[in-house]
Amino acid sequence: MKIYLALISAAALTLSACSQESAAPTASAPTAPAASDAAPAAVSSADTACQTVIEAGDDMKYNKTEINISKSCKEYTITLKHMGTMPKAAMGHDLVIAKSEDVDGVAKDGATAGAENDFIKAGDERIIANTKLIGGGEEATIKVDTGKFSAGNKYEFFCTFPGHLAMMRGTVNLVD
Ligand code: CO
C-alpha cells in the first residue's frame, strides 16, 4: 500500500513538474469568497432594482441620503449594515421609514420606549417599516410593502437611537 501511494505521489510530482511551465498554479489558489448566503443565486434585473444596501458606521451616518424606490416594486428590500465596531448599546443603528411629519414623533416615542425596546414604540402605526437595532458588524434586512406608500406624502428613513436623528436621516422617494 505504501509503495502504491509513493508511486502515485511520484506520478503527481512528475505531472506537476511537467505542467509547471505552461500552466499557472491553480491547485492551491483560494476560491473567491462565496456571495452572501442570503443572496439568491440568480438575481433578475427587477429584483436588483427593488433592493438596496445602506451602510452606517461609528461615525453616526448612513452612506446614502436617499432611497429611490421604483413604483413598479411591490416589495422593496433594504439591508442595513453596521460597518463600525461599537456595540449596539453605544452606537446602535436602525432604519425606520415613516412620513416626514411623523419622524420627530416616532423618534421621540422610540427614545421613551428605551433600549429594552430597541428604541421603537411597540405597535407604532406611524412606522411603515423598520429594521431591528444593530451594533457594529451586524446587519438587518427588511422587506417594505410599497403598497403602504401613498401619493402626495413625503417619506423619510432615519435612526431612532437617541441623539442620532439629526445625523441619520434621509428621504425615501417613489420614482417611476
Ligand atoms: Co444610529
PDB file of C-alpha atoms and ligand atoms in Angstrom:
ATOM      1  CA  MET A   1       0.000   0.000   0.000  1.00  0.00           C
ATOM      2  CA  LYS A   2       2.783   2.396   0.926  1.00  0.00           C
ATOM      3  CA  ILE A   3       4.566   1.654  -2.279  1.00  0.00           C
ATOM      4  CA  TYR A   4       1.431   2.215  -4.260  1.00  0.00           C
ATOM      5  CA  LEU A   5       0.932   5.624  -2.634  1.00  0.00           C
ATOM      6  CA  ALA A   6       4.538   6.504  -3.223  1.00  0.00           C
ATOM      7  CA  LEU A   7       4.146   5.709  -6.894  1.00  0.00           C
ATOM      8  CA  ILE A   8       1.111   7.906  -7.133  1.00  0.00           C
ATOM      9  CA  SER A   9       2.963  10.704  -5.387  1.00  0.00           C
ATOM     10  CA  ALA A  10       5.823  10.361  -7.774  1.00  0.00           C
ATOM     11  CA  ALA A  11       3.457  10.449 -10.699  1.00  0.00           C
ATOM     12  CA  ALA A  12       1.761  13.515  -9.315  1.00  0.00           C
ATOM     13  CA  LEU A  13       5.092  15.217  -8.843  1.00  0.00           C
ATOM     14  CA  THR A  14       6.050  14.401 -12.397  1.00  0.00           C
ATOM     15  CA  LEU A  15       2.767  15.732 -13.678  1.00  0.00           C
ATOM     16  CA  SER A  16       3.051  18.929 -11.745  1.00  0.00           C
ATOM     17  CA  ALA A  17       6.621  19.369 -12.870  1.00  0.00           C
ATOM     18  CA  CYS A  18       5.571  18.931 -16.486  1.00  0.00           C
ATOM     19  CA  SER A  19       2.717  21.363 -16.258  1.00  0.00           C
ATOM     20  CA  GLN A  20       4.556  23.959 -14.215  1.00  0.00           C
ATOM     21  CA  GLU A  21       5.909  25.905 -17.144  1.00  0.00           C
ATOM     22  CA  SER A  22       2.755  26.079 -19.173  1.00  0.00           C
ATOM     23  CA  ALA A  23       0.036  26.343 -16.609  1.00  0.00           C
ATOM     24  CA  ALA A  24      -0.433  28.815 -13.810  1.00  0.00           C
ATOM     25  CA  PRO A  25      -0.599  27.223 -10.374  1.00  0.00           C
ATOM     26  CA  THR A  26      -4.222  26.675  -9.638  1.00  0.00           C
ATOM     27  CA  ALA A  27      -4.378  23.765  -7.225  1.00  0.00           C
ATOM     28  CA  SER A  28      -3.924  25.850  -4.109  1.00  0.00           C
ATOM     29  CA  ALA A  29      -5.465  29.082  -5.327  1.00  0.00           C
ATOM     30  CA  PRO A  30      -8.004  30.277  -2.813  1.00  0.00           C
ATOM     31  CA  THR A  31     -11.515  30.317  -4.085  1.00  0.00           C
ATOM     32  CA  ALA A  32     -13.297  33.602  -4.147  1.00  0.00           C
ATOM     33  CA  PRO A  33     -15.400  34.206  -1.068  1.00  0.00           C
ATOM     34  CA  ALA A  34     -18.898  32.970  -1.602  1.00  0.00           C
ATOM     35  CA  ALA A  35     -21.592  35.521  -2.095  1.00  0.00           C
ATOM     36  CA  SER A  36     -23.769  36.217   0.901  1.00  0.00           C
ATOM     37  CA  ASP A  37     -25.811  33.196   1.859  1.00  0.00           C
ATOM     38  CA  ALA A  38     -28.912  35.328   1.786  1.00  0.00           C
ATOM     39  CA  ALA A  39     -28.379  36.378  -1.801  1.00  0.00           C
ATOM     40  CA  PRO A  40     -30.267  34.367  -4.390  1.00  0.00           C
ATOM     41  CA  ALA A  41     -28.110  32.510  -6.868  1.00  0.00           C
ATOM     42  CA  ALA A  42     -29.511  34.451  -9.770  1.00  0.00           C
ATOM     43  CA  VAL A  43     -30.869  37.937  -9.414  1.00  0.00           C
ATOM     44  CA  SER A  44     -33.152  39.243 -12.091  1.00  0.00           C
ATOM     45  CA  SER A  45     -32.898  42.874 -13.071  1.00  0.00           C
ATOM     46  CA  ALA A  46     -36.263  43.549 -11.466  1.00  0.00           C
ATOM     47  CA  ASP A  47     -35.065  42.165  -8.144  1.00  0.00           C
ATOM     48  CA  THR A  48     -31.942  44.256  -8.346  1.00  0.00           C
ATOM     49  CA  ALA A  49     -33.990  47.386  -8.822  1.00  0.00           C
ATOM     50  CA  CYS A  50     -36.161  46.535  -5.843  1.00  0.00           C
ATOM     51  CA  GLN A  51     -33.438  46.381  -3.245  1.00  0.00           C
ATOM     52  CA  THR A  52     -30.674  48.444  -1.755  1.00  0.00           C
ATOM     53  CA  VAL A  53     -27.941  48.217   0.854  1.00  0.00           C
ATOM     54  CA  ILE A  54     -27.304  51.054   3.245  1.00  0.00           C
ATOM     55  CA  GLU A  55     -24.251  51.237   5.435  1.00  0.00           C
ATOM     56  CA  ALA A  56     -23.831  53.057   8.705  1.00  0.00           C
ATOM     57  CA  GLY A  57     -20.809  53.273  10.948  1.00  0.00           C
ATOM     58  CA  ASP A  58     -19.377  54.501  14.190  1.00  0.00           C
ATOM     59  CA  ASP A  59     -19.436  57.985  12.631  1.00  0.00           C
ATOM     60  CA  MET A  60     -23.216  58.075  13.110  1.00  0.00           C
ATOM     61  CA  LYS A  61     -24.008  58.426   9.405  1.00  0.00           C
ATOM     62  CA  TYR A  62     -25.762  56.467   6.696  1.00  0.00           C
ATOM     63  CA  ASN A  63     -23.808  56.248   3.473  1.00  0.00           C
ATOM     64  CA  LYS A  64     -26.867  57.338   1.492  1.00  0.00           C
ATOM     65  CA  THR A  65     -29.132  60.335   1.807  1.00  0.00           C
ATOM     66  CA  GLU A  66     -31.937  58.950  -0.299  1.00  0.00           C
ATOM     67  CA  ILE A  67     -33.628  55.699  -1.190  1.00  0.00           C
ATOM     68  CA  ASN A  68     -35.284  55.667  -4.586  1.00  0.00           C
ATOM     69  CA  ILE A  69     -37.959  53.015  -4.848  1.00  0.00           C
ATOM     70  CA  SER A  70     -39.393  52.202  -8.234  1.00  0.00           C
ATOM     71  CA  LYS A  71     -43.174  52.325  -8.261  1.00  0.00           C
ATOM     72  CA  SER A  72     -43.038  49.001 -10.104  1.00  0.00           C
ATOM     73  CA  CYS A  73     -41.698  47.280  -6.973  1.00  0.00           C
ATOM     74  CA  LYS A  74     -44.418  45.578  -4.957  1.00  0.00           C
ATOM     75  CA  GLU A  75     -41.884  44.857  -2.286  1.00  0.00           C
ATOM     76  CA  TYR A  76     -38.593  46.626  -1.650  1.00  0.00           C
ATOM     77  CA  THR A  77     -35.759  45.042   0.283  1.00  0.00           C
ATOM     78  CA  ILE A  78     -33.446  47.157   2.385  1.00  0.00           C
ATOM     79  CA  THR A  79     -30.361  45.793   4.087  1.00  0.00           C
ATOM     80  CA  LEU A  80     -28.758  47.912   6.773  1.00  0.00           C
ATOM     81  CA  LYS A  81     -25.137  47.099   7.517  1.00  0.00           C
ATOM     82  CA  HIS A  82     -23.319  48.449  10.553  1.00  0.00           C
ATOM     83  CA  MET A  83     -19.734  48.796   9.370  1.00  0.00           C
ATOM     84  CA  GLY A  84     -18.428  50.016  12.715  1.00  0.00           C
ATOM     85  CA  THR A  85     -17.158  48.171  15.753  1.00  0.00           C
ATOM     86  CA  MET A  86     -19.045  49.873  18.560  1.00  0.00           C
ATOM     87  CA  PRO A  87     -21.715  47.849  20.369  1.00  0.00           C
ATOM     88  CA  LYS A  88     -25.422  48.371  19.945  1.00  0.00           C
ATOM     89  CA  ALA A  89     -25.707  49.983  23.374  1.00  0.00           C
ATOM     90  CA  ALA A  90     -23.268  52.745  22.473  1.00  0.00           C
ATOM     91  CA  MET A  91     -23.725  53.239  18.715  1.00  0.00           C
ATOM     92  CA  GLY A  92     -26.840  51.340  17.750  1.00  0.00           C
ATOM     93  CA  HIS A  93     -28.460  51.937  14.400  1.00  0.00           C
ATOM     94  CA  ASP A  94     -31.769  51.014  12.887  1.00  0.00           C
ATOM     95  CA  LEU A  95     -33.541  52.166   9.770  1.00  0.00           C
ATOM     96  CA  VAL A  96     -37.117  53.274  10.188  1.00  0.00           C
ATOM     97  CA  ILE A  97     -39.404  54.606   7.475  1.00  0.00           C
ATOM     98  CA  ALA A  98     -42.263  56.986   8.194  1.00  0.00           C
ATOM     99  CA  LYS A  99     -43.988  60.031   6.766  1.00  0.00           C
ATOM    100  CA  SER A 100     -41.898  63.165   7.153  1.00  0.00           C
ATOM    101  CA  GLU A 101     -44.363  64.740   9.551  1.00  0.00           C
ATOM    102  CA  ASP A 102     -44.236  61.636  11.762  1.00  0.00           C
ATOM    103  CA  VAL A 103     -40.446  61.385  12.009  1.00  0.00           C
ATOM    104  CA  ASP A 104     -39.994  63.522  15.099  1.00  0.00           C
ATOM    105  CA  GLY A 105     -42.806  61.785  16.960  1.00  0.00           C
ATOM    106  CA  VAL A 106     -41.618  58.295  16.088  1.00  0.00           C
ATOM    107  CA  ALA A 107     -38.088  59.127  17.228  1.00  0.00           C
ATOM    108  CA  LYS A 108     -39.264  60.807  20.423  1.00  0.00           C
ATOM    109  CA  ASP A 109     -41.550  57.932  21.373  1.00  0.00           C
ATOM    110  CA  GLY A 110     -38.795  55.499  20.437  1.00  0.00           C
ATOM    111  CA  ALA A 111     -36.403  57.187  22.846  1.00  0.00           C
ATOM    112  CA  THR A 112     -39.057  56.944  25.555  1.00  0.00           C
ATOM    113  CA  ALA A 113     -39.570  53.248  24.787  1.00  0.00           C
ATOM    114  CA  GLY A 114     -35.933  52.781  25.692  1.00  0.00           C
ATOM    115  CA  ALA A 115     -33.111  50.400  24.891  1.00  0.00           C
ATOM    116  CA  GLU A 116     -35.093  47.374  26.047  1.00  0.00           C
ATOM    117  CA  ASN A 117     -37.454  48.034  23.142  1.00  0.00           C
ATOM    118  CA  ASP A 118     -34.686  48.915  20.698  1.00  0.00           C
ATOM    119  CA  PHE A 119     -35.981  52.496  20.713  1.00  0.00           C
ATOM    120  CA  ILE A 120     -39.194  51.631  18.882  1.00  0.00           C
ATOM    121  CA  LYS A 121     -42.569  52.238  20.465  1.00  0.00           C
ATOM    122  CA  ALA A 122     -44.479  48.957  20.395  1.00  0.00           C
ATOM    123  CA  GLY A 123     -47.267  48.951  17.827  1.00  0.00           C
ATOM    124  CA  ASP A 124     -46.350  52.363  16.439  1.00  0.00           C
ATOM    125  CA  GLU A 125     -48.684  52.626  13.460  1.00  0.00           C
ATOM    126  CA  ARG A 126     -46.834  55.610  12.043  1.00  0.00           C
ATOM    127  CA  ILE A 127     -43.962  53.291  11.137  1.00  0.00           C
ATOM    128  CA  ILE A 128     -44.082  51.995   7.552  1.00  0.00           C
ATOM    129  CA  ALA A 129     -41.185  49.624   8.136  1.00  0.00           C
ATOM    130  CA  ASN A 130     -38.214  49.249  10.451  1.00  0.00           C
ATOM    131  CA  THR A 131     -35.163  47.116  10.900  1.00  0.00           C
ATOM    132  CA  LYS A 132     -34.127  45.885  14.298  1.00  0.00           C
ATOM    133  CA  LEU A 133     -31.449  47.831  16.136  1.00  0.00           C
ATOM    134  CA  ILE A 134     -27.948  46.585  15.350  1.00  0.00           C
ATOM    135  CA  GLY A 135     -24.413  47.142  16.566  1.00  0.00           C
ATOM    136  CA  GLY A 136     -21.017  47.054  14.875  1.00  0.00           C
ATOM    137  CA  GLY A 137     -20.508  44.165  12.461  1.00  0.00           C
ATOM    138  CA  GLU A 138     -24.184  43.299  12.305  1.00  0.00           C
ATOM    139  CA  GLU A 139     -26.739  43.684   9.556  1.00  0.00           C
ATOM    140  CA  ALA A 140     -30.501  43.575   9.253  1.00  0.00           C
ATOM    141  CA  THR A 141     -32.778  43.172   6.268  1.00  0.00           C
ATOM    142  CA  ILE A 142     -36.391  44.243   5.882  1.00  0.00           C
ATOM    143  CA  LYS A 143     -38.931  43.931   3.120  1.00  0.00           C
ATOM    144  CA  VAL A 144     -41.002  47.036   2.650  1.00  0.00           C
ATOM    145  CA  ASP A 145     -44.549  46.686   1.348  1.00  0.00           C
ATOM    146  CA  THR A 146     -44.644  49.553  -1.145  1.00  0.00           C
ATOM    147  CA  GLY A 147     -48.437  49.482  -1.030  1.00  0.00           C
ATOM    148  CA  LYS A 148     -48.094  51.350   2.251  1.00  0.00           C
ATOM    149  CA  PHE A 149     -46.826  54.435   0.458  1.00  0.00           C
ATOM    150  CA  SER A 150     -49.404  56.809  -0.889  1.00  0.00           C
ATOM    151  CA  ALA A 151     -49.030  59.607  -3.409  1.00  0.00           C
ATOM    152  CA  GLY A 152     -48.823  63.102  -2.032  1.00  0.00           C
ATOM    153  CA  ASN A 153     -46.930  62.124   1.110  1.00  0.00           C
ATOM    154  CA  LYS A 154     -43.239  62.609   1.771  1.00  0.00           C
ATOM    155  CA  TYR A 155     -41.347  59.777   3.428  1.00  0.00           C
ATOM    156  CA  GLU A 156     -38.047  59.582   5.208  1.00  0.00           C
ATOM    157  CA  PHE A 157     -35.761  56.957   6.676  1.00  0.00           C
ATOM    158  CA  PHE A 158     -33.981  57.562   9.952  1.00  0.00           C
ATOM    159  CA  CYS A 159     -32.368  56.077  13.062  1.00  0.00           C
ATOM    160  CA  THR A 160     -34.289  56.075  16.343  1.00  0.00           C
ATOM    161  CA  PHE A 161     -31.253  55.611  18.589  1.00  0.00           C
ATOM    162  CA  PRO A 162     -31.406  58.650  20.905  1.00  0.00           C
ATOM    163  CA  GLY A 163     -29.470  61.588  19.510  1.00  0.00           C
ATOM    164  CA  HIS A 164     -28.964  60.077  16.063  1.00  0.00           C
ATOM    165  CA  LEU A 165     -31.877  61.635  14.211  1.00  0.00           C
ATOM    166  CA  ALA A 166     -30.086  64.872  13.360  1.00  0.00           C
ATOM    167  CA  MET A 167     -27.229  62.957  11.691  1.00  0.00           C
ATOM    168  CA  MET A 168     -29.073  59.907  10.403  1.00  0.00           C
ATOM    169  CA  ARG A 169     -31.962  60.925   8.221  1.00  0.00           C
ATOM    170  CA  GLY A 170     -32.686  60.715   4.507  1.00  0.00           C
ATOM    171  CA  THR A 171     -35.538  60.803   2.036  1.00  0.00           C
ATOM    172  CA  VAL A 172     -37.486  57.891   0.593  1.00  0.00           C
ATOM    173  CA  ASN A 173     -38.616  58.686  -2.933  1.00  0.00           C
ATOM    174  CA  LEU A 174     -41.077  56.762  -5.050  1.00  0.00           C
ATOM    175  CA  VAL A 175     -39.872  57.038  -8.611  1.00  0.00           C
ATOM    176  CA  ASP A 176     -41.218  55.926 -11.979  1.00  0.00           C
TER     177      ASP A 176
HETATM  178 CO    CO B   1     -27.983  55.269  14.775  1.00  0.00          CO
END
